[in-house]
Tab-separated table of C-alpha atoms and ligand atoms in Angstrom:
chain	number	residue	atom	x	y	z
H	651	UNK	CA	-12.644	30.708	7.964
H	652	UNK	CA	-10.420	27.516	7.619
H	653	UNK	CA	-7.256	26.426	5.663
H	654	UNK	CA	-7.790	23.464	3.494
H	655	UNK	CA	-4.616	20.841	3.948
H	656	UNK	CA	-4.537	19.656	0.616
H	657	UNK	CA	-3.123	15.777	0.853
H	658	UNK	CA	-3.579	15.790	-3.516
H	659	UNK	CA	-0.703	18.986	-3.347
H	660	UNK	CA	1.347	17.134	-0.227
H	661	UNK	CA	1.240	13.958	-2.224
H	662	UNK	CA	2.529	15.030	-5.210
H	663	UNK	CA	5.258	16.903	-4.036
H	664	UNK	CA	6.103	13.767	-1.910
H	665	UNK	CA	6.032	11.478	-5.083
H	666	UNK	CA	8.223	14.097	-6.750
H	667	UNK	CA	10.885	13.280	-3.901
H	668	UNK	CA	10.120	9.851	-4.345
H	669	UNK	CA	10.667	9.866	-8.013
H	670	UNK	CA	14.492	10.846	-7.220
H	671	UNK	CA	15.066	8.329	-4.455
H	672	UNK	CA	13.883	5.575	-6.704
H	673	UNK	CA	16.183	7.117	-10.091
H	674	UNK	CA	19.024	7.143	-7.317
H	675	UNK	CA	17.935	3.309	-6.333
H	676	UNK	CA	18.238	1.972	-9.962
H	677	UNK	CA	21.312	3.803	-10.474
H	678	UNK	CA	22.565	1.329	-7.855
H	679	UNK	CA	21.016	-1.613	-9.406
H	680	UNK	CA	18.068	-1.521	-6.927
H	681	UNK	CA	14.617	-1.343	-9.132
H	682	UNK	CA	11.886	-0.823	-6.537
H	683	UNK	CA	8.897	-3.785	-7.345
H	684	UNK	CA	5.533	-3.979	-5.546
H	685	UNK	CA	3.088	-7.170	-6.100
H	686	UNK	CA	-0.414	-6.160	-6.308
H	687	UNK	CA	-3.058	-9.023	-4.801
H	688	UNK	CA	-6.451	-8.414	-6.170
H	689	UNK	CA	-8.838	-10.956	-5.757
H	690	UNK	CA	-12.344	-11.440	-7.196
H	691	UNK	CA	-13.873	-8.016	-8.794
H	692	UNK	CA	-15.112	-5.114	-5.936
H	693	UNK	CA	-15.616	-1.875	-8.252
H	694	UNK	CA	-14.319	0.280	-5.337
H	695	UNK	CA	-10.921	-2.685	-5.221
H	696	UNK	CA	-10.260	-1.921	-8.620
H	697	UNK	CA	-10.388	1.811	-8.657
H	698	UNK	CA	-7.896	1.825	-5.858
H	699	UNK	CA	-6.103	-0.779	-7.502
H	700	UNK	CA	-6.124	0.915	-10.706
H	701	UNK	CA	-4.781	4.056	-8.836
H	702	UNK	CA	-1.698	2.363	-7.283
H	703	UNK	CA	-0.498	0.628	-10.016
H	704	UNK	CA	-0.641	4.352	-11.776
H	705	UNK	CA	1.195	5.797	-9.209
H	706	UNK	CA	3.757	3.194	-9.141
H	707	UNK	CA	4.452	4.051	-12.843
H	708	UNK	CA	4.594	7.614	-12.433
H	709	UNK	CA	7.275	7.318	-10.053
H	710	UNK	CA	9.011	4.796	-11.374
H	711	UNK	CA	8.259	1.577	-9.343
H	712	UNK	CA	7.692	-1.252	-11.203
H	713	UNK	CA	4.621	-3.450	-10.293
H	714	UNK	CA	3.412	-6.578	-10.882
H	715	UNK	CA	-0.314	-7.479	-10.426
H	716	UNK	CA	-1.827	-10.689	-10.247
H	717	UNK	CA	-5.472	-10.550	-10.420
H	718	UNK	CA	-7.587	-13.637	-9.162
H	719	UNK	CA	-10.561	-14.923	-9.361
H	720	UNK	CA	-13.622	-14.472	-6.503
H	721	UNK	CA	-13.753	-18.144	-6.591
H	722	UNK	CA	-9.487	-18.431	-5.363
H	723	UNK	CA	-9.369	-20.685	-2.328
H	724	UNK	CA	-7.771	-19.500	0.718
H	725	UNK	CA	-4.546	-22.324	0.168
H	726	UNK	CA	-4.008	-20.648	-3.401
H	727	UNK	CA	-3.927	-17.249	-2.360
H	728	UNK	CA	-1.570	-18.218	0.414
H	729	UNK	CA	0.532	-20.013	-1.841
H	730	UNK	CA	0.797	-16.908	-4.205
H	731	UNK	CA	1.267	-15.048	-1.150
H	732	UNK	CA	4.689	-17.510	-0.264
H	733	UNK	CA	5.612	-17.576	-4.022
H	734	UNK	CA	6.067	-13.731	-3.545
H	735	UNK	CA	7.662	-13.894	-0.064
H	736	UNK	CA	10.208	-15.751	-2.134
H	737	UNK	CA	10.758	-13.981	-5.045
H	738	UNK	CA	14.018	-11.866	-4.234
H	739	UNK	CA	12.403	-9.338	-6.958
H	740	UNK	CA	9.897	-8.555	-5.076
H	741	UNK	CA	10.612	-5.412	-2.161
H	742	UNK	CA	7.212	-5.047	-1.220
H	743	UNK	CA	3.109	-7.123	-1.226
H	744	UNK	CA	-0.070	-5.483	-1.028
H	745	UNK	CA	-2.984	-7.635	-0.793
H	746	UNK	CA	-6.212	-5.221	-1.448
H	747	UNK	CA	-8.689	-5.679	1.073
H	748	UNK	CA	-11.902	-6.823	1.644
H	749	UNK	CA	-11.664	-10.360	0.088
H	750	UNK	CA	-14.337	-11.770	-0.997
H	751	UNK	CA	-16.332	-14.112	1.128
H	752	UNK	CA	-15.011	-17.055	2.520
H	753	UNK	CA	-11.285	-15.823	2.502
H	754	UNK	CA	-9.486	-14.712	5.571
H	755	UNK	CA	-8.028	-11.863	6.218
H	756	UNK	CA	-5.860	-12.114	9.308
H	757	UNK	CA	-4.563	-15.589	7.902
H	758	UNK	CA	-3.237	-13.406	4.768
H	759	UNK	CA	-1.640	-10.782	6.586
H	760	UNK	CA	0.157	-13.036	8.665
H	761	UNK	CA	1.034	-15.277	5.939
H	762	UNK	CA	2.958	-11.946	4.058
H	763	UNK	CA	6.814	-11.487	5.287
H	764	UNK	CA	6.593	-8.479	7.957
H	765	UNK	CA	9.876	-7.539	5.587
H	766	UNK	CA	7.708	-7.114	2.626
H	767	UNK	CA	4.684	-6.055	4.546
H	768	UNK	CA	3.605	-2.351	3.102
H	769	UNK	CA	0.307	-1.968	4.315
H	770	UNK	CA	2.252	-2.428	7.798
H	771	UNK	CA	-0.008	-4.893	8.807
H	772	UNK	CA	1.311	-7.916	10.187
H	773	UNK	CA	1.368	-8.000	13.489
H	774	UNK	CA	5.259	-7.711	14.037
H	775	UNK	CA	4.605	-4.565	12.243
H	776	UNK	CA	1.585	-3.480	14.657
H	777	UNK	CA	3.969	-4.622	17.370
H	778	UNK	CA	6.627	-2.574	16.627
H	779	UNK	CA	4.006	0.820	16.776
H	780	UNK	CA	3.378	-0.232	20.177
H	781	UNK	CA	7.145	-0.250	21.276
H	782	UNK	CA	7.798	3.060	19.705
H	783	UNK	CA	10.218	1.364	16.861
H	784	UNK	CA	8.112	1.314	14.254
H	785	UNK	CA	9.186	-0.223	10.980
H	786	UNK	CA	6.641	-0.385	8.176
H	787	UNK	CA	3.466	1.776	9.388
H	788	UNK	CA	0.367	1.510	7.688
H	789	UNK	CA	-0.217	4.120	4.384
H	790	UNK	CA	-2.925	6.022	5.885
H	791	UNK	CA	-1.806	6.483	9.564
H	792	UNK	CA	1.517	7.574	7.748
H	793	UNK	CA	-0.050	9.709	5.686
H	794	UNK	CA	-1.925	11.560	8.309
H	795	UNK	CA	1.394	12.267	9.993
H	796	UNK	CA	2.726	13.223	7.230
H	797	UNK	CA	0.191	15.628	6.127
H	798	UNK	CA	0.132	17.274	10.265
H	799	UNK	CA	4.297	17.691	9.631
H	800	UNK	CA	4.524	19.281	6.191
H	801	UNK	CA	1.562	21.968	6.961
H	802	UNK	CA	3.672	23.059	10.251
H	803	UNK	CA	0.926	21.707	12.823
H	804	UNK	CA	2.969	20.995	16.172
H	805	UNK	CA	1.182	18.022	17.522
H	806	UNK	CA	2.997	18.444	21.150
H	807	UNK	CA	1.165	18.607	24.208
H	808	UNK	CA	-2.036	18.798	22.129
H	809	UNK	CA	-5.509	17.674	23.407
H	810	UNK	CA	-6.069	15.162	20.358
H	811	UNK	CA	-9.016	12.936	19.841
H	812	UNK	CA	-9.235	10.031	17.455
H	813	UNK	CA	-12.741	8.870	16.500
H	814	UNK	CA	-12.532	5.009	15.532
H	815	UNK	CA	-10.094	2.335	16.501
H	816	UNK	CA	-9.584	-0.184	13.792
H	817	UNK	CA	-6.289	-1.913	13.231
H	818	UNK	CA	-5.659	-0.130	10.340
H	819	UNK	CA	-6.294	3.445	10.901
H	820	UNK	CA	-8.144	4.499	13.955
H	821	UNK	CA	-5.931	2.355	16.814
H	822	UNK	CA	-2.070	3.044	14.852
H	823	UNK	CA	-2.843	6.918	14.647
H	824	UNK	CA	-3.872	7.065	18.048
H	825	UNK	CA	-0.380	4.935	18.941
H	826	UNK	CA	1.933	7.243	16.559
H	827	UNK	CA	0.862	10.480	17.845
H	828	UNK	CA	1.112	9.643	21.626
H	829	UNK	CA	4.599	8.150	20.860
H	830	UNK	CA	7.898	9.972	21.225
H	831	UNK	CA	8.307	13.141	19.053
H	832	UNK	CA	4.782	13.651	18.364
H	833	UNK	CA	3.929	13.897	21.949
H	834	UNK	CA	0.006	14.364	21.939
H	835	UNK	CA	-2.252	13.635	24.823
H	836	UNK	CA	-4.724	11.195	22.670
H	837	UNK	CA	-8.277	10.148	23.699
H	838	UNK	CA	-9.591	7.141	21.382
H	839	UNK	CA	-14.096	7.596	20.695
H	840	UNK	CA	-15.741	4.883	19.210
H	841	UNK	CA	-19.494	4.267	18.641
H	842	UNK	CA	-19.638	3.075	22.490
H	843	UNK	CA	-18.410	5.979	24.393
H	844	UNK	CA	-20.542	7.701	26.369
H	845	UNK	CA	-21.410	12.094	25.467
H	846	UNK	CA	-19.344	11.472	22.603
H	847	UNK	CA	-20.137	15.239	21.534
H	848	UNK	CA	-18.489	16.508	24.685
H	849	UNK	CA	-14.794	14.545	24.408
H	850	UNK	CA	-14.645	15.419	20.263
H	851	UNK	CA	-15.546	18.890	21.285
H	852	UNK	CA	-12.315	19.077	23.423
H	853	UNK	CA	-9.987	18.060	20.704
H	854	UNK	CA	-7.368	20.440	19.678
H	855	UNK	CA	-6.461	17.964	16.779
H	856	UNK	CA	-9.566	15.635	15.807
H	857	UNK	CA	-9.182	13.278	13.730
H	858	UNK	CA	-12.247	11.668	12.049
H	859	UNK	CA	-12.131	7.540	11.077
H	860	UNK	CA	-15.105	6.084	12.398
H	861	UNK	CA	-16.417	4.767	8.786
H	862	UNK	CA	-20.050	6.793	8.887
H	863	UNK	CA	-20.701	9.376	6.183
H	864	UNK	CA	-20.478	13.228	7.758
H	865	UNK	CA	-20.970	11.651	10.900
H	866	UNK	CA	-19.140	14.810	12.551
H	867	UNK	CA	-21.061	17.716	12.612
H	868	UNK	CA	-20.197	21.006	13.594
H	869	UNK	CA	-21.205	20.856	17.274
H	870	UNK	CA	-19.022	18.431	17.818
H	871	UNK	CA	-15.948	20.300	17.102
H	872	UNK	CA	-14.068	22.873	18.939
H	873	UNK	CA	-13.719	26.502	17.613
H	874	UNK	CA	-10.354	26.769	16.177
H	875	UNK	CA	-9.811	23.050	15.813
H	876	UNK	CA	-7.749	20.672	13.420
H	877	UNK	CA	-9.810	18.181	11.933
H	878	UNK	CA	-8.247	15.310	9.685
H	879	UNK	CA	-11.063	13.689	7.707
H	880	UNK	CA	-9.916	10.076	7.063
H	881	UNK	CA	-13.279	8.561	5.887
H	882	UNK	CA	-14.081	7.628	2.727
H	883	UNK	CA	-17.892	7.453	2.230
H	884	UNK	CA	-20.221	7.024	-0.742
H	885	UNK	CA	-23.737	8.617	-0.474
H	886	UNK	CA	-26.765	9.173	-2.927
H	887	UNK	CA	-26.566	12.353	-5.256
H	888	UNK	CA	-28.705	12.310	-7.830
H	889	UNK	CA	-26.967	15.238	-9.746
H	890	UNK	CA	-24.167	13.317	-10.708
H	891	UNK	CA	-23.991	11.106	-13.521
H	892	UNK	CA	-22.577	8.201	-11.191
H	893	UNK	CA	-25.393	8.960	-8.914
H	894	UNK	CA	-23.259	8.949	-5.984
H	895	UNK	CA	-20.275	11.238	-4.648
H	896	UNK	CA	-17.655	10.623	-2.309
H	897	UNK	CA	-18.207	12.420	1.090
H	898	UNK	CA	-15.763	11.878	4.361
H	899	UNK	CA	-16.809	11.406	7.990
H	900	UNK	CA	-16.910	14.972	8.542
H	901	UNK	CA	-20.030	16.682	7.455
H	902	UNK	CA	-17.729	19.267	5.378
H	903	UNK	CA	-19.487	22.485	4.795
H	904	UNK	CA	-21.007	22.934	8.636
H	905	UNK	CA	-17.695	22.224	9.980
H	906	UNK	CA	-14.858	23.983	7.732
H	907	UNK	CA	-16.810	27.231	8.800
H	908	UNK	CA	-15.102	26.602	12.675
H	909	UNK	CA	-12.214	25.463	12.661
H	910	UNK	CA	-8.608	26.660	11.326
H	911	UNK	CA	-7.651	23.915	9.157
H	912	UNK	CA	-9.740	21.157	7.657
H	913	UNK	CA	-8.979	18.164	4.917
H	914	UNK	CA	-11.025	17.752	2.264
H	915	UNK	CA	-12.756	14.467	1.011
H	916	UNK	CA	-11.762	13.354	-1.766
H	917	UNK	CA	-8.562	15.076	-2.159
H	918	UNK	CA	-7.079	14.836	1.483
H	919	UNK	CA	-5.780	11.552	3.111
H	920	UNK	CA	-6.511	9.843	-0.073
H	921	UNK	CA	-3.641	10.806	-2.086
H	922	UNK	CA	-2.110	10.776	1.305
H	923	UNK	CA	-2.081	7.500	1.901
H	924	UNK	CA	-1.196	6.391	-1.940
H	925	UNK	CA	1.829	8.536	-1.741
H	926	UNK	CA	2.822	6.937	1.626
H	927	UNK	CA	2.221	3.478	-0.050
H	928	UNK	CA	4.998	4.485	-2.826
H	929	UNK	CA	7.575	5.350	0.150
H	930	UNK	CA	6.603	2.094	2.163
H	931	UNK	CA	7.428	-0.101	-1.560
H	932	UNK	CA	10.880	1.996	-1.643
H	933	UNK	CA	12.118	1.947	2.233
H	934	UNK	CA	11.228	-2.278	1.441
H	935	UNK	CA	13.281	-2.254	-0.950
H	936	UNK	CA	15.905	-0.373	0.932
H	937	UNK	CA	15.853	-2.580	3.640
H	938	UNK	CA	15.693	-5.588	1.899
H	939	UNK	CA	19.599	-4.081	0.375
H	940	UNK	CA	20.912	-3.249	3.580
H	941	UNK	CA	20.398	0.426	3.615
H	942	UNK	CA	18.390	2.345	6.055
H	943	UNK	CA	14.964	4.644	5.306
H	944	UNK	CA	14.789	7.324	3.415
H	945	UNK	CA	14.024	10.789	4.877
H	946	UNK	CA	10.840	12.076	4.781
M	2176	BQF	C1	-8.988	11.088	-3.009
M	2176	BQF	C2	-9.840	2.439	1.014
M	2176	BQF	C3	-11.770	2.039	2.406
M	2176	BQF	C4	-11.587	0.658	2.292
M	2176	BQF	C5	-10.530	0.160	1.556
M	2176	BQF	C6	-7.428	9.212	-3.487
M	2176	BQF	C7	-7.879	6.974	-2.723
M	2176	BQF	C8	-9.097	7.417	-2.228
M	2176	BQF	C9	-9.461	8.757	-2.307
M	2176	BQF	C10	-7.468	5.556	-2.634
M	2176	BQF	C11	-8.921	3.299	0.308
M	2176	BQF	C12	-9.067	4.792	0.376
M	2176	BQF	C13	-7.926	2.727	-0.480
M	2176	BQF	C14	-8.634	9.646	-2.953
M	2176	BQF	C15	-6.969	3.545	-1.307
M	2176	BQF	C16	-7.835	5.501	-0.157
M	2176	BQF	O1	-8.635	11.775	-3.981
M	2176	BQF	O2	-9.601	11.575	-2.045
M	2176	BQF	C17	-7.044	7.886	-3.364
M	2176	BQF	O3	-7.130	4.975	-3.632
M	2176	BQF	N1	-7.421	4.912	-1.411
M	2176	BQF	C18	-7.803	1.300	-0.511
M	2176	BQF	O4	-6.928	0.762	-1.161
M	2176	BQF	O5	-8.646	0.546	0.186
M	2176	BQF	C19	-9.669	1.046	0.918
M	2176	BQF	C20	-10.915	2.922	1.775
């Protein structure tokens, strides 16, 4: 039997902290604002859209959105983009990604100020990972380190295998828990490496962001194991009125049965990474005033 890590409970008692740091900010004057880049109309965008902007109310960040159209050329999105790197308002700017068609989306992270860069992006952000000084770190890697610290798992010396190595998730996570403090011995999978089933089933701490629906299945895992599920997958079910549910890449049920603690999908690294999001907007805004980051 396994422990669930709940990321919905860990992220809601993290934006109860954050509530008070940003109360404390705009006792000082300091009124924590995040611009919110949507462009063109992906149902999936504006859910997680939707959900930011919530969040940023319900602690008490103000946000500004500016919704575009699918048909924005890649010249007016960068000018937006340098409107907000100028607006001295403005702590931090979160593009939401995919764009549609015909934009790009290196040219737009590079064209946001590494200072106001939340999604930790930018490649002076990436850069600074890879030195061991990080700065802004990306919501979801943050969130997954997070999540390990606040339920008491010692990462140290631990056989840890990350399954996917995109710029955003897979490749940071792998960076952050190798680095200083965290100390793991990391192995990075992808879809090319060879008796992938033996190296996952090694893992100590596995931790699942390859992109395929319940693409882990218990075989793969190690008795005992920790597995963070950082996928986010629709699939067909008929029984619900959508037609669809959300699954991770962790093939839940089989799985949770072996190992000692397990996230959930949805309510794990989700919340996680919304929560981390909130702190990223706030530590902007901090540094943008001279102060340093909060505690978390
Ligand atoms: C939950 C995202 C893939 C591609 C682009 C809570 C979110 C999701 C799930 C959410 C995600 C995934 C976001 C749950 C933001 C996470 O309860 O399990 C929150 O809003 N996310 C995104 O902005 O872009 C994505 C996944």
């Amino acid at each position: 039997m396994s422990e669930l890590i709940s990321g919905k409970a860990i992220g809601t008692s993290i934006n109860d902290e954050l509530r008070k740091e940003v109360e404390q900010l705009k006792s000082n004057g300091i009124e924590p604002c995040l611009a919110v880049v949507l462009v063109g109309k992906d149902p999936a965008s504006e859910v997680y859209v939707r959900n930011k902007k919530r969040t940023c109310t319900e602690i008490g960040i103000h946000s500004i959105g500016h919704d575009l159209p699918a048909s924005t050329t890649q010249e007016d999105l960068e000018n937006l983009i340098q409107s907000l790197n100028d607006d001295s308002e403005v702590h931090g700017i979160l593009c939401q990604f995919p764009l549609p068609k015909g934009l790009d989306e290196t040219r737009i992270i590079q064209a946001i100020s590494p200072d106001k860069d939340v999604d930790g992006l930018h490649p002076l952000n990436a850069g600074l990972i890879a030195m061991g000084q990080p700065k802004f770190i990306s919501c979801t890697p943050f969130g997954v380190l997070q999540m390990l610290k606040r339920s008491g798992i010692s990462t140290s010396g631990k056989n840890t295998v990350v399954l996917g190595r995109s710029n955003l998730v897979g490749r940071p996570i792998a960076t952050l828990l190798s680095s200083k403090g965290w100390d793991a011995t990391v192995t990075v999978c992808h879809s090319r490496t060879a008796n992938l089933s033996q190296v996952t089933s090694q893992a100590d701490i596995l931790v699942a962001a390859i992109g395929i629906a319940e693409f882990v299945k218990a075989e793969m895992v190690k008795p005992g194991a920790v597995v963070i599920d950082v996928g986010i997958n629709r699939i067909d079910d008929p029984s619900k009125k959508s037609g669809s549910r959300m699954v991770g890449d962790v093939a839940f049920k089989e799985v949770e049965e072996k190992v000692s603690y397990i996230t959930p999908v949805p309510g794990g690294v989700g919340p996680m990474t919304i929560a981390m999001l909130m702190a990223n907007t706030i530590n902007a805004a901090r540094w943008l005033n001279g102060m340093p980051e909060m505690n978390l």
